[in-house]
Amino acid sequence: MQTQQTVNEGLKRGYTITITAAELAAKIEAEIKKIAPQVRMPGFRPGKVPANLVKKMHGEALHGQVVNDTIRESVDKLIRDEALRPAMQPEIGLNEDYEEGKDAAITVSLEVLPTIEAPAIDGLKLEKLVVPVTDEQVDEALGNIASQNKSYTDAPKTKKAADGDQLIIDFVGKLDGVEFEGGKAEDAALVLGSGTFIPGFEDQLVGVKAGQEKTITVTFPENYQAAHLAGKEATFDITVKAVKVEGETKIDEDFAKSLGLDSLDKLREIMKGQLEQQTAGLTRTAMKRALLDQLAAGHSFEVPGTMVEAEFAQIWQQLQQEAASEEDPAAALKQIEDEKDEYRSIAERRVRLGLLLSEIGQANGVEISQQEMSMLIQQAAMQYRPEDRERFVQYIQSEPMAAAQLRAPLYEDKVVDFLFDKAEVTEREVTVEELQAAIEAEDGAAPAPAPKKAAAKKKAPAKKEAAAEEAPAAEEEAKPAKKAAAKKAAPKADAAPAEDKPAKKAPAKKAAAKK
């Protein structure tokens, strides 16, 4: 086997590995001898089939296996011998005119990770913007909980139902006089004016009394989720079993106990903790952005273009999805298209910061334990259907690149926490509005060297500063490809949660009369 370097420009490397026909033939012969004892053929005792017949039967398959194995072994040896640190999976090719009996010429193209000088982490200074939680905020939060836990009491029999009153009803829906599936319910609770049921349903029940029976006619919306009902006119036979009025919900000891807590003080304590947790997330975001800005300002080095393109592709896909959900998708898509270069600059910043954080972490012994990794895999697997979870776990365990991508965000957070501990941190109390303004301030958050946009300009579907906030740190250098064949496909999830937003839950099925 002979290796010749063909490209050495910046971070780009190229090689040609020549494997002689004699080497390949020797490997094939060795493989034939290895499998011959297991080959069965009529007329021959087990293990006594001649090698030439084994080769005739399995030669083509063995040749393909040997070539693939040799390519993999050759590329792995190249990376070890040259002490390469691939940024992404190398591109590997085999000369088009190759056939058995000829030399094989393997081309290897890749980008390597840059050599980064020891990052300066001494002298970091950060300001921690803290939002104190006031009693008034706790009272407001409790009021919101109370409004979501309204109680209703029976009204006098003569009471005519009005908006805000709760009805307990039985109903049966019909199309052309025939009851349809999903259109029937008993003891259904409906608050008039809540918009819970399809348009026109609740309006026709204003003024009813307990014990009254009424038939109403409604038309299902054209975009109704049940296709057999969409746009159809239907009748509902309704029996009003009770009319209830909203009772006063007092935030007291009994209210706390109705929520399963020991006392009102315990409820207030929990609410205060939740509010502090919410603002703590914003505080961390602001500190992390300030930290990344300091690191970005103090370090400049070439980054692999393949990593930038991969990062940009992720950003661009998210932007396109968000633009497609805007009221005017065409205008939103045009806007992000006009700012494409800026988003590419953001991708470059994210890659640079990712490599920098990775270097800092490795230099300072930041690690992810096996237990943490196992928990991470199990959490990620829960996004998949139960029958696909084990396959996902196996995929992550067998693909080093996939594991590195899964591990990267947690590793990045651990490095950031390490730097927080090293930095000189001062605290300043601010309001929630001031904290959010600090996060959204473009001059402190947008890392790309692009001009600011006029204030009157329509906002892009995704904030550039939000896209720039997270640095996609790789915990370690990319591992070389294990196979020259196509990459193994990961099992598909039902819905992949968005990076910074919780995945939306699928709405529970309701009676056909409901939205």
PDB file of N, CA, C and O in Angstrom, residues 379-444:
ATOM      1  N   GLN A 379     -33.099   9.783  27.272  1.00  0.00           N
ATOM      2  CA  GLN A 379     -33.986  10.933  27.095  1.00  0.00           C
ATOM      3  C   GLN A 379     -34.274  11.175  25.617  1.00  0.00           C
ATOM      4  O   GLN A 379     -35.414  11.439  25.232  1.00  0.00           O
ATOM      5  N   ALA A 380     -33.236  11.094  24.786  1.00  0.00           N
ATOM      6  CA  ALA A 380     -33.424  11.297  23.344  1.00  0.00           C
ATOM      7  C   ALA A 380     -34.287  10.192  22.749  1.00  0.00           C
ATOM      8  O   ALA A 380     -35.106  10.433  21.856  1.00  0.00           O
ATOM      9  N   ALA A 381     -34.138   8.977  23.254  1.00  0.00           N
ATOM     10  CA  ALA A 381     -34.909   7.852  22.728  1.00  0.00           C
ATOM     11  C   ALA A 381     -36.403   8.009  22.986  1.00  0.00           C
ATOM     12  O   ALA A 381     -37.227   7.476  22.228  1.00  0.00           O
ATOM     13  N   MET A 382     -36.766   8.756  24.036  1.00  0.00           N
ATOM     14  CA  MET A 382     -38.175   8.927  24.371  1.00  0.00           C
ATOM     15  C   MET A 382     -38.925   9.734  23.314  1.00  0.00           C
ATOM     16  O   MET A 382     -40.149   9.770  23.304  1.00  0.00           O
ATOM     17  N   GLN A 383     -38.209  10.387  22.412  1.00  0.00           N
ATOM     18  CA  GLN A 383     -38.850  11.133  21.323  1.00  0.00           C
ATOM     19  C   GLN A 383     -39.390  10.186  20.249  1.00  0.00           C
ATOM     20  O   GLN A 383     -40.164  10.615  19.396  1.00  0.00           O
ATOM     21  N   TYR A 384     -38.997   8.940  20.294  1.00  0.00           N
ATOM     22  CA  TYR A 384     -39.354   7.988  19.256  1.00  0.00           C
ATOM     23  C   TYR A 384     -40.486   7.071  19.705  1.00  0.00           C
ATOM     24  O   TYR A 384     -40.791   6.970  20.893  1.00  0.00           O
ATOM     25  N   ARG A 385     -41.099   6.439  18.752  1.00  0.00           N
ATOM     26  CA  ARG A 385     -42.127   5.454  19.068  1.00  0.00           C
ATOM     27  C   ARG A 385     -41.499   4.332  19.893  1.00  0.00           C
ATOM     28  O   ARG A 385     -40.324   4.008  19.699  1.00  0.00           O
ATOM     29  N   PRO A 386     -42.274   3.723  20.791  1.00  0.00           N
ATOM     30  CA  PRO A 386     -41.711   2.674  21.661  1.00  0.00           C
ATOM     31  C   PRO A 386     -40.981   1.582  20.888  1.00  0.00           C
ATOM     32  O   PRO A 386     -39.920   1.116  21.312  1.00  0.00           O
ATOM     33  N   GLU A 387     -41.536   1.209  19.741  1.00  0.00           N
ATOM     34  CA  GLU A 387     -40.919   0.112  18.989  1.00  0.00           C
ATOM     35  C   GLU A 387     -39.604   0.534  18.308  1.00  0.00           C
ATOM     36  O   GLU A 387     -38.838  -0.318  17.845  1.00  0.00           O
ATOM     37  N   ASP A 388     -39.327   1.835  18.237  1.00  0.00           N
ATOM     38  CA  ASP A 388     -38.109   2.322  17.578  1.00  0.00           C
ATOM     39  C   ASP A 388     -37.021   2.731  18.561  1.00  0.00           C
ATOM     40  O   ASP A 388     -35.901   3.050  18.147  1.00  0.00           O
ATOM     41  N   ARG A 389     -37.337   2.747  19.847  1.00  0.00           N
ATOM     42  CA  ARG A 389     -36.388   3.293  20.822  1.00  0.00           C
ATOM     43  C   ARG A 389     -35.116   2.466  20.932  1.00  0.00           C
ATOM     44  O   ARG A 389     -34.013   3.019  20.973  1.00  0.00           O
ATOM     45  N   GLU A 390     -35.251   1.156  20.959  1.00  0.00           N
ATOM     46  CA  GLU A 390     -34.075   0.311  21.072  1.00  0.00           C
ATOM     47  C   GLU A 390     -33.187   0.451  19.837  1.00  0.00           C
ATOM     48  O   GLU A 390     -31.953   0.460  19.935  1.00  0.00           O
ATOM     49  N   ARG A 391     -33.823   0.581  18.677  1.00  0.00           N
ATOM     50  CA  ARG A 391     -33.048   0.756  17.435  1.00  0.00           C
ATOM     51  C   ARG A 391     -32.291   2.081  17.452  1.00  0.00           C
ATOM     52  O   ARG A 391     -31.158   2.167  16.956  1.00  0.00           O
ATOM     53  N   PHE A 392     -32.915   3.122  18.031  1.00  0.00           N
ATOM     54  CA  PHE A 392     -32.236   4.416  18.147  1.00  0.00           C
ATOM     55  C   PHE A 392     -31.018   4.295  19.057  1.00  0.00           C
ATOM     56  O   PHE A 392     -29.931   4.812  18.748  1.00  0.00           O
ATOM     57  N   VAL A 393     -31.174   3.621  20.191  1.00  0.00           N
ATOM     58  CA  VAL A 393     -30.065   3.448  21.130  1.00  0.00           C
ATOM     59  C   VAL A 393     -28.913   2.712  20.446  1.00  0.00           C
ATOM     60  O   VAL A 393     -27.742   3.104  20.575  1.00  0.00           O
ATOM     61  N   GLN A 394     -29.228   1.666  19.699  1.00  0.00           N
ATOM     62  CA  GLN A 394     -28.194   0.909  18.998  1.00  0.00           C
ATOM     63  C   GLN A 394     -27.496   1.773  17.951  1.00  0.00           C
ATOM     64  O   GLN A 394     -26.273   1.681  17.763  1.00  0.00           O
ATOM     65  N   TYR A 395     -28.279   2.619  17.284  1.00  0.00           N
ATOM     66  CA  TYR A 395     -27.702   3.506  16.266  1.00  0.00           C
ATOM     67  C   TYR A 395     -26.695   4.466  16.901  1.00  0.00           C
ATOM     68  O   TYR A 395     -25.572   4.636  16.391  1.00  0.00           O
ATOM     69  N   ILE A 396     -27.068   5.079  18.022  1.00  0.00           N
ATOM     70  CA  ILE A 396     -26.172   6.025  18.692  1.00  0.00           C
ATOM     71  C   ILE A 396     -24.908   5.316  19.169  1.00  0.00           C
ATOM     72  O   ILE A 396     -23.791   5.841  19.052  1.00  0.00           O
ATOM     73  N   GLN A 397     -25.067   4.106  19.682  1.00  0.00           N
ATOM     74  CA  GLN A 397     -23.922   3.361  20.205  1.00  0.00           C
ATOM     75  C   GLN A 397     -22.979   2.896  19.106  1.00  0.00           C
ATOM     76  O   GLN A 397     -21.781   2.699  19.356  1.00  0.00           O
ATOM     77  N   SER A 398     -23.489   2.747  17.885  1.00  0.00           N
ATOM     78  CA  SER A 398     -22.655   2.241  16.788  1.00  0.00           C
ATOM     79  C   SER A 398     -22.106   3.338  15.888  1.00  0.00           C
ATOM     80  O   SER A 398     -21.231   3.068  15.064  1.00  0.00           O
ATOM     81  N   GLU A 399     -22.609   4.558  16.024  1.00  0.00           N
ATOM     82  CA  GLU A 399     -22.174   5.655  15.156  1.00  0.00           C
ATOM     83  C   GLU A 399     -21.519   6.747  15.998  1.00  0.00           C
ATOM     84  O   GLU A 399     -22.211   7.550  16.637  1.00  0.00           O
ATOM     85  N   PRO A 400     -20.186   6.829  16.027  1.00  0.00           N
ATOM     86  CA  PRO A 400     -19.493   7.828  16.842  1.00  0.00           C
ATOM     87  C   PRO A 400     -19.907   9.269  16.518  1.00  0.00           C
ATOM     88  O   PRO A 400     -20.023  10.095  17.421  1.00  0.00           O
ATOM     89  N   MET A 401     -20.137   9.570  15.240  1.00  0.00           N
ATOM     90  CA  MET A 401     -20.519  10.935  14.873  1.00  0.00           C
ATOM     91  C   MET A 401     -21.884  11.298  15.448  1.00  0.00           C
ATOM     92  O   MET A 401     -22.106  12.406  15.940  1.00  0.00           O
ATOM     93  N   ALA A 402     -22.824  10.355  15.388  1.00  0.00           N
ATOM     94  CA  ALA A 402     -24.161  10.610  15.931  1.00  0.00           C
ATOM     95  C   ALA A 402     -24.092  10.794  17.443  1.00  0.00           C
ATOM     96  O   ALA A 402     -24.765  11.660  18.014  1.00  0.00           O
ATOM     97  N   ALA A 403     -23.277   9.987  18.103  1.00  0.00           N
ATOM     98  CA  ALA A 403     -23.110  10.119  19.553  1.00  0.00           C
ATOM     99  C   ALA A 403     -22.499  11.468  19.904  1.00  0.00           C
ATOM    100  O   ALA A 403     -22.899  12.115  20.886  1.00  0.00           O
ATOM    101  N   ALA A 404     -21.523  11.906  19.104  1.00  0.00           N
ATOM    102  CA  ALA A 404     -20.878  13.195  19.365  1.00  0.00           C
ATOM    103  C   ALA A 404     -21.871  14.344  19.219  1.00  0.00           C
ATOM    104  O   ALA A 404     -21.867  15.297  19.999  1.00  0.00           O
ATOM    105  N   GLN A 405     -22.737  14.259  18.218  1.00  0.00           N
ATOM    106  CA  GLN A 405     -23.744  15.299  18.027  1.00  0.00           C
ATOM    107  C   GLN A 405     -24.731  15.340  19.182  1.00  0.00           C
ATOM    108  O   GLN A 405     -25.156  16.409  19.613  1.00  0.00           O
ATOM    109  N   LEU A 406     -25.089  14.178  19.694  1.00  0.00           N
ATOM    110  CA  LEU A 406     -26.014  14.124  20.824  1.00  0.00           C
ATOM    111  C   LEU A 406     -25.349  14.657  22.091  1.00  0.00           C
ATOM    112  O   LEU A 406     -25.976  15.343  22.902  1.00  0.00           O
ATOM    113  N   ARG A 407     -24.076  14.363  22.249  1.00  0.00           N
ATOM    114  CA  ARG A 407     -23.345  14.739  23.451  1.00  0.00           C
ATOM    115  C   ARG A 407     -22.965  16.226  23.468  1.00  0.00           C
ATOM    116  O   ARG A 407     -22.815  16.830  24.536  1.00  0.00           O
ATOM    117  N   ALA A 408     -22.817  16.817  22.296  1.00  0.00           N
ATOM    118  CA  ALA A 408     -22.243  18.161  22.179  1.00  0.00           C
ATOM    119  C   ALA A 408     -22.954  19.229  23.028  1.00  0.00           C
ATOM    120  O   ALA A 408     -22.290  19.990  23.731  1.00  0.00           O
ATOM    121  N   PRO A 409     -24.300  19.357  22.982  1.00  0.00           N
ATOM    122  CA  PRO A 409     -24.939  20.423  23.769  1.00  0.00           C
ATOM    123  C   PRO A 409     -24.678  20.303  25.270  1.00  0.00           C
ATOM    124  O   PRO A 409     -24.449  21.314  25.946  1.00  0.00           O
ATOM    125  N   LEU A 410     -24.707  19.079  25.805  1.00  0.00           N
ATOM    126  CA  LEU A 410     -24.448  18.890  27.232  1.00  0.00           C
ATOM    127  C   LEU A 410     -22.998  19.234  27.551  1.00  0.00           C
ATOM    128  O   LEU A 410     -22.710  19.887  28.568  1.00  0.00           O
ATOM    129  N   TYR A 411     -22.086  18.811  26.688  1.00  0.00           N
ATOM    130  CA  TYR A 411     -20.672  19.116  26.921  1.00  0.00           C
ATOM    131  C   TYR A 411     -20.449  20.620  26.898  1.00  0.00           C
ATOM    132  O   TYR A 411     -19.725  21.176  27.742  1.00  0.00           O
ATOM    133  N   GLU A 412     -21.092  21.282  25.954  1.00  0.00           N
ATOM    134  CA  GLU A 412     -20.964  22.736  25.859  1.00  0.00           C
ATOM    135  C   GLU A 412     -21.436  23.408  27.148  1.00  0.00           C
ATOM    136  O   GLU A 412     -20.774  24.320  27.671  1.00  0.00           O
ATOM    137  N   ASP A 413     -22.577  22.966  27.662  1.00  0.00           N
ATOM    138  CA  ASP A 413     -23.099  23.556  28.898  1.00  0.00           C
ATOM    139  C   ASP A 413     -22.136  23.348  30.061  1.00  0.00           C
ATOM    140  O   ASP A 413     -21.976  24.225  30.913  1.00  0.00           O
ATOM    141  N   LYS A 414     -21.487  22.184  30.106  1.00  0.00           N
ATOM    142  CA  LYS A 414     -20.549  21.920  31.187  1.00  0.00           C
ATOM    143  C   LYS A 414     -19.318  22.818  31.068  1.00  0.00           C
ATOM    144  O   LYS A 414     -18.780  23.287  32.079  1.00  0.00           O
ATOM    145  N   VAL A 415     -18.872  23.069  29.842  1.00  0.00           N
ATOM    146  CA  VAL A 415     -17.738  23.976  29.650  1.00  0.00           C
ATOM    147  C   VAL A 415     -18.134  25.400  30.033  1.00  0.00           C
ATOM    148  O   VAL A 415     -17.357  26.125  30.678  1.00  0.00           O
ATOM    149  N   VAL A 416     -19.332  25.798  29.632  1.00  0.00           N
ATOM    150  CA  VAL A 416     -19.817  27.141  29.984  1.00  0.00           C
ATOM    151  C   VAL A 416     -19.892  27.287  31.505  1.00  0.00           C
ATOM    152  O   VAL A 416     -19.480  28.307  32.067  1.00  0.00           O
ATOM    153  N   ASP A 417     -20.402  26.277  32.200  1.00  0.00           N
ATOM    154  CA  ASP A 417     -20.472  26.332  33.664  1.00  0.00           C
ATOM    155  C   ASP A 417     -19.066  26.427  34.265  1.00  0.00           C
ATOM    156  O   ASP A 417     -18.849  27.144  35.256  1.00  0.00           O
ATOM    157  N   PHE A 418     -18.115  25.711  33.678  1.00  0.00           N
ATOM    158  CA  PHE A 418     -16.722  25.785  34.137  1.00  0.00           C
ATOM    159  C   PHE A 418     -16.204  27.214  34.004  1.00  0.00           C
ATOM    160  O   PHE A 418     -15.539  27.747  34.916  1.00  0.00           O
ATOM    161  N   LEU A 419     -16.503  27.860  32.881  1.00  0.00           N
ATOM    162  CA  LEU A 419     -16.036  29.230  32.651  1.00  0.00           C
ATOM    163  C   LEU A 419     -16.750  30.220  33.568  1.00  0.00           C
ATOM    164  O   LEU A 419     -16.155  31.215  34.005  1.00  0.00           O
ATOM    165  N   PHE A 420     -18.030  29.960  33.849  1.00  0.00           N
ATOM    166  CA  PHE A 420     -18.746  30.812  34.809  1.00  0.00           C
ATOM    167  C   PHE A 420     -18.031  30.788  36.159  1.00  0.00           C
ATOM    168  O   PHE A 420     -17.889  31.817  36.823  1.00  0.00           O
ATOM    169  N   ASP A 421     -17.589  29.594  36.567  1.00  0.00           N
ATOM    170  CA  ASP A 421     -16.896  29.470  37.850  1.00  0.00           C
ATOM    171  C   ASP A 421     -15.550  30.189  37.834  1.00  0.00           C
ATOM    172  O   ASP A 421     -15.086  30.675  38.880  1.00  0.00           O
ATOM    173  N   LYS A 422     -14.898  30.244  36.671  1.00  0.00           N
ATOM    174  CA  LYS A 422     -13.589  30.895  36.565  1.00  0.00           C
ATOM    175  C   LYS A 422     -13.700  32.412  36.475  1.00  0.00           C
ATOM    176  O   LYS A 422     -12.760  33.125  36.825  1.00  0.00           O
ATOM    177  N   ALA A 423     -14.842  32.899  36.001  1.00  0.00           N
ATOM    178  CA  ALA A 423     -14.988  34.327  35.730  1.00  0.00           C
ATOM    179  C   ALA A 423     -15.248  35.118  37.007  1.00  0.00           C
ATOM    180  O   ALA A 423     -15.735  34.595  38.011  1.00  0.00           O
ATOM    181  N   GLU A 424     -14.933  36.393  36.918  1.00  0.00           N
ATOM    182  CA  GLU A 424     -15.296  37.337  37.987  1.00  0.00           C
ATOM    183  C   GLU A 424     -16.711  37.826  37.684  1.00  0.00           C
ATOM    184  O   GLU A 424     -16.932  38.510  36.684  1.00  0.00           O
ATOM    185  N   VAL A 425     -17.670  37.448  38.528  1.00  0.00           N
ATOM    186  CA  VAL A 425     -19.082  37.722  38.262  1.00  0.00           C
ATOM    187  C   VAL A 425     -19.617  38.759  39.245  1.00  0.00           C
ATOM    188  O   VAL A 425     -19.455  38.617  40.464  1.00  0.00           O
ATOM    189  N   THR A 426     -20.219  39.780  38.707  1.00  0.00           N
ATOM    190  CA  THR A 426     -20.910  40.776  39.537  1.00  0.00           C
ATOM    191  C   THR A 426     -22.402  40.703  39.238  1.00  0.00           C
ATOM    192  O   THR A 426     -22.802  40.418  38.111  1.00  0.00           O
ATOM    193  N   GLU A 427     -23.223  40.936  40.261  1.00  0.00           N
ATOM    194  CA  GLU A 427     -24.669  40.849  40.107  1.00  0.00           C
ATOM    195  C   GLU A 427     -25.298  42.237  40.047  1.00  0.00           C
ATOM    196  O   GLU A 427     -24.827  43.172  40.691  1.00  0.00           O
ATOM    197  N   ARG A 428     -26.371  42.315  39.268  1.00  0.00           N
ATOM    198  CA  ARG A 428     -27.140  43.565  39.199  1.00  0.00           C
ATOM    199  C   ARG A 428     -28.612  43.217  39.077  1.00  0.00           C
ATOM    200  O   ARG A 428     -28.992  42.418  38.225  1.00  0.00           O
ATOM    201  N   GLU A 429     -29.423  43.804  39.926  1.00  0.00           N
ATOM    202  CA  GLU A 429     -30.856  43.547  39.883  1.00  0.00           C
ATOM    203  C   GLU A 429     -31.497  44.340  38.755  1.00  0.00           C
ATOM    204  O   GLU A 429     -31.225  45.529  38.586  1.00  0.00           O
ATOM    205  N   VAL A 430     -32.342  43.651  37.987  1.00  0.00           N
ATOM    206  CA  VAL A 430     -33.052  44.291  36.877  1.00  0.00           C
ATOM    207  C   VAL A 430     -34.480  43.766  36.861  1.00  0.00           C
ATOM    208  O   VAL A 430     -34.834  42.821  37.564  1.00  0.00           O
ATOM    209  N   THR A 431     -35.309  44.377  36.029  1.00  0.00           N
ATOM    210  CA  THR A 431     -36.664  43.880  35.830  1.00  0.00           C
ATOM    211  C   THR A 431     -36.637  42.821  34.726  1.00  0.00           C
ATOM    212  O   THR A 431     -35.651  42.701  33.987  1.00  0.00           O
ATOM    213  N   VAL A 432     -37.722  42.071  34.612  1.00  0.00           N
ATOM    214  CA  VAL A 432     -37.815  41.068  33.548  1.00  0.00           C
ATOM    215  C   VAL A 432     -37.679  41.739  32.192  1.00  0.00           C
ATOM    216  O   VAL A 432     -37.002  41.235  31.290  1.00  0.00           O
ATOM    217  N   GLU A 433     -38.315  42.902  32.050  1.00  0.00           N
ATOM    218  CA  GLU A 433     -38.265  43.619  30.769  1.00  0.00           C
ATOM    219  C   GLU A 433     -36.836  44.027  30.431  1.00  0.00           C
ATOM    220  O   GLU A 433     -36.400  43.932  29.274  1.00  0.00           O
ATOM    221  N   GLU A 434     -36.102  44.483  31.433  1.00  0.00           N
ATOM    222  CA  GLU A 434     -34.709  44.885  31.191  1.00  0.00           C
ATOM    223  C   GLU A 434     -33.849  43.676  30.836  1.00  0.00           C
ATOM    224  O   GLU A 434     -32.961  43.769  29.977  1.00  0.00           O
ATOM    225  N   LEU A 435     -34.119  42.553  31.479  1.00  0.00           N
ATOM    226  CA  LEU A 435     -33.359  41.337  31.171  1.00  0.00           C
ATOM    227  C   LEU A 435     -33.637  40.873  29.750  1.00  0.00           C
ATOM    228  O   LEU A 435     -32.714  40.525  28.998  1.00  0.00           O
ATOM    229  N   GLN A 436     -34.909  40.875  29.361  1.00  0.00           N
ATOM    230  CA  GLN A 436     -35.250  40.468  27.996  1.00  0.00           C
ATOM    231  C   GLN A 436     -34.658  41.425  26.974  1.00  0.00           C
ATOM    232  O   GLN A 436     -34.185  41.010  25.916  1.00  0.00           O
ATOM    233  N   ALA A 437     -34.664  42.710  27.305  1.00  0.00           N
ATOM    234  CA  ALA A 437     -34.092  43.699  26.389  1.00  0.00           C
ATOM    235  C   ALA A 437     -32.594  43.470  26.228  1.00  0.00           C
ATOM    236  O   ALA A 437     -32.042  43.620  25.128  1.00  0.00           O
ATOM    237  N   ALA A 438     -31.922  43.087  27.317  1.00  0.00           N
ATOM    238  CA  ALA A 438     -30.489  42.826  27.244  1.00  0.00           C
ATOM    239  C   ALA A 438     -30.199  41.623  26.349  1.00  0.00           C
ATOM    240  O   ALA A 438     -29.217  41.599  25.608  1.00  0.00           O
ATOM    241  N   ILE A 439     -31.081  40.624  26.419  1.00  0.00           N
ATOM    242  CA  ILE A 439     -30.904  39.431  25.593  1.00  0.00           C
ATOM    243  C   ILE A 439     -31.132  39.750  24.128  1.00  0.00           C
ATOM    244  O   ILE A 439     -30.415  39.273  23.240  1.00  0.00           O
ATOM    245  N   GLU A 440     -32.136  40.591  23.869  1.00  0.00           N
ATOM    246  CA  GLU A 440     -32.527  40.861  22.489  1.00  0.00           C
ATOM    247  C   GLU A 440     -31.754  42.012  21.864  1.00  0.00           C
ATOM    248  O   GLU A 440     -31.880  42.249  20.665  1.00  0.00           O
ATOM    249  N   ALA A 441     -30.959  42.726  22.673  1.00  0.00           N
ATOM    250  CA  ALA A 441     -30.219  43.867  22.135  1.00  0.00           C
ATOM    251  C   ALA A 441     -29.283  43.402  21.035  1.00  0.00           C
ATOM    252  O   ALA A 441     -28.398  42.601  21.258  1.00  0.00           O
ATOM    253  N   GLU A 442     -29.475  43.909  19.835  1.00  0.00           N
ATOM    254  CA  GLU A 442     -28.723  43.394  18.687  1.00  0.00           C
ATOM    255  C   GLU A 442     -27.244  43.718  18.779  1.00  0.00           C
ATOM    256  O   GLU A 442     -26.394  42.939  18.393  1.00  0.00           O
ATOM    257  N   ASP A 443     -26.919  44.876  19.378  1.00  0.00           N
ATOM    258  CA  ASP A 443     -25.499  45.229  19.400  1.00  0.00           C
ATOM    259  C   ASP A 443     -24.719  44.354  20.366  1.00  0.00           C
ATOM    260  O   ASP A 443     -23.516  44.205  20.241  1.00  0.00           O
ATOM    261  N   GLY A 444     -25.406  43.725  21.322  1.00  0.00           N
ATOM    262  CA  GLY A 444     -24.705  42.862  22.254  1.00  0.00           C
ATOM    263  C   GLY A 444     -24.831  41.394  21.916  1.00  0.00           C
ATOM    264  O   GLY A 444     -24.188  40.570  22.527  1.00  0.00           O
TER     265      GLY A 444
END
